XYZ file of C-alpha atoms in Angstrom:
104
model
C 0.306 13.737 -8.634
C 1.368 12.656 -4.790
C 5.198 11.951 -4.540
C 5.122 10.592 -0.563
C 8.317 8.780 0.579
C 6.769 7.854 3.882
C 7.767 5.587 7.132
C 5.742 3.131 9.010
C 6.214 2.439 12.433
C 5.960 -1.065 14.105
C 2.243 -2.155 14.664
C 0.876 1.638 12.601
C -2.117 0.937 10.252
C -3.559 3.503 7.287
C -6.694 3.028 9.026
C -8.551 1.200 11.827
C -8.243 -3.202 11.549
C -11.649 -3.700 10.161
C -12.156 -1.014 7.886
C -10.573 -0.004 4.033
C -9.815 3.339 2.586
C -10.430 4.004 -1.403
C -10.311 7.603 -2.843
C -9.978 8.743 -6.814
C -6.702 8.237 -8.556
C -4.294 5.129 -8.949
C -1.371 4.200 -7.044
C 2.291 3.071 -7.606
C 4.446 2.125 -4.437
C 8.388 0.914 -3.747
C 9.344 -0.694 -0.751
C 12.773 0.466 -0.197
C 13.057 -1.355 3.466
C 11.313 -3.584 6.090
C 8.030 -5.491 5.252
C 4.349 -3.948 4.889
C 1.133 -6.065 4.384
C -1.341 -4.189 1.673
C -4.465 -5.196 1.630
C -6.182 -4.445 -1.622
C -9.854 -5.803 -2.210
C -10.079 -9.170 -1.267
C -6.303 -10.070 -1.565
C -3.622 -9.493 0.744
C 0.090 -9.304 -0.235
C 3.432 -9.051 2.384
C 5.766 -6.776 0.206
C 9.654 -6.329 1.077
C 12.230 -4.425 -0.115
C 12.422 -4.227 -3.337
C 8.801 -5.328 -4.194
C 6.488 -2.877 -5.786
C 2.825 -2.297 -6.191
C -0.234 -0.312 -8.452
C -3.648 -0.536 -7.748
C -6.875 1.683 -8.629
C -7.064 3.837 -5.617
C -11.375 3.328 -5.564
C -10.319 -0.114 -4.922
C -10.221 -0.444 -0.954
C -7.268 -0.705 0.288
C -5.286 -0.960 3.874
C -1.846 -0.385 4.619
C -0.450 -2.008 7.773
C 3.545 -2.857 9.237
C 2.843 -5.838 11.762
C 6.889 -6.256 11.817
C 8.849 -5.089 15.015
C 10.905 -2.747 12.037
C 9.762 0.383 10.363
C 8.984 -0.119 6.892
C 10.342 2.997 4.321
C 8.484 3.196 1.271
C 7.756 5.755 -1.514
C 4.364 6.276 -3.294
C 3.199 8.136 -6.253
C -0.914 8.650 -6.197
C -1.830 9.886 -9.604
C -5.429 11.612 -10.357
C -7.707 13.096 -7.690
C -8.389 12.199 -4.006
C -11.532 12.303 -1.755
C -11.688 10.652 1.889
C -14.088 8.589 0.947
C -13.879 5.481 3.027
C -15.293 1.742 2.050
C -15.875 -1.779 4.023
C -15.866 -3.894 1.454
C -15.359 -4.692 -2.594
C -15.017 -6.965 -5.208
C -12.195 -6.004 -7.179
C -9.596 -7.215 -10.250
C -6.071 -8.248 -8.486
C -3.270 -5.602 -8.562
C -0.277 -5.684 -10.269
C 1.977 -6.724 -7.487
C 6.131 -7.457 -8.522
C 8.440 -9.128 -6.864
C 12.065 -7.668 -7.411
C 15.614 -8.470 -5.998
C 16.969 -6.605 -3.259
C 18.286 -3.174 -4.871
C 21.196 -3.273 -1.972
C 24.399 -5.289 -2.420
């Protein structure tokens, strides 16, 4: 298992606008400030703090903050990795929540 708390600068990207990422394992994310558009197969979801997310990691995916504030987040990737890289797939919708704000 991958335990990243991570930060995403203004306007930074996992990868390159037209192209997806997948690799072995599955994925579990927190948003714990700012807003961050994931891309996962065919749907697209704007997460905010608070919100979480788990997807199948072979399922392409894209990371990107288009906000003008960085975006803190912590992810868990469970299983194994590869670099393997993929344009497009047909895939089952993630489990995506929407939670209150964990700040008072």
């Amino acid at each position: 298992m991958d335990f990243l708390h991570v930060r995403y600068e203004p306007g930074s990207a996992s990868c390159a606008p037209d192209d997806m990422m997948r690799h072995g394992g599955r994925e579990y994310a927190l948003i714990l400030s700012g807003r961050i558009r994931v891309q996962i197969g065919f749907e697209t979801y704007d997460l905010t703090e608070g919100d979480s997310v788990t997807f199948d990691s072979m399922t392409p995916h894209r990371l990107s903050n288009e906000s003008d504030a960085p975006v803190e987040a912590v992810w868990f990737v469970v299983g194994g990795r590869s670099d393997e890289r993929a344009r497009t797939a047909a895939a089952p919708s993630p489990d995506v929540t929407h939670l209150p704000s964990l700040r008072t």
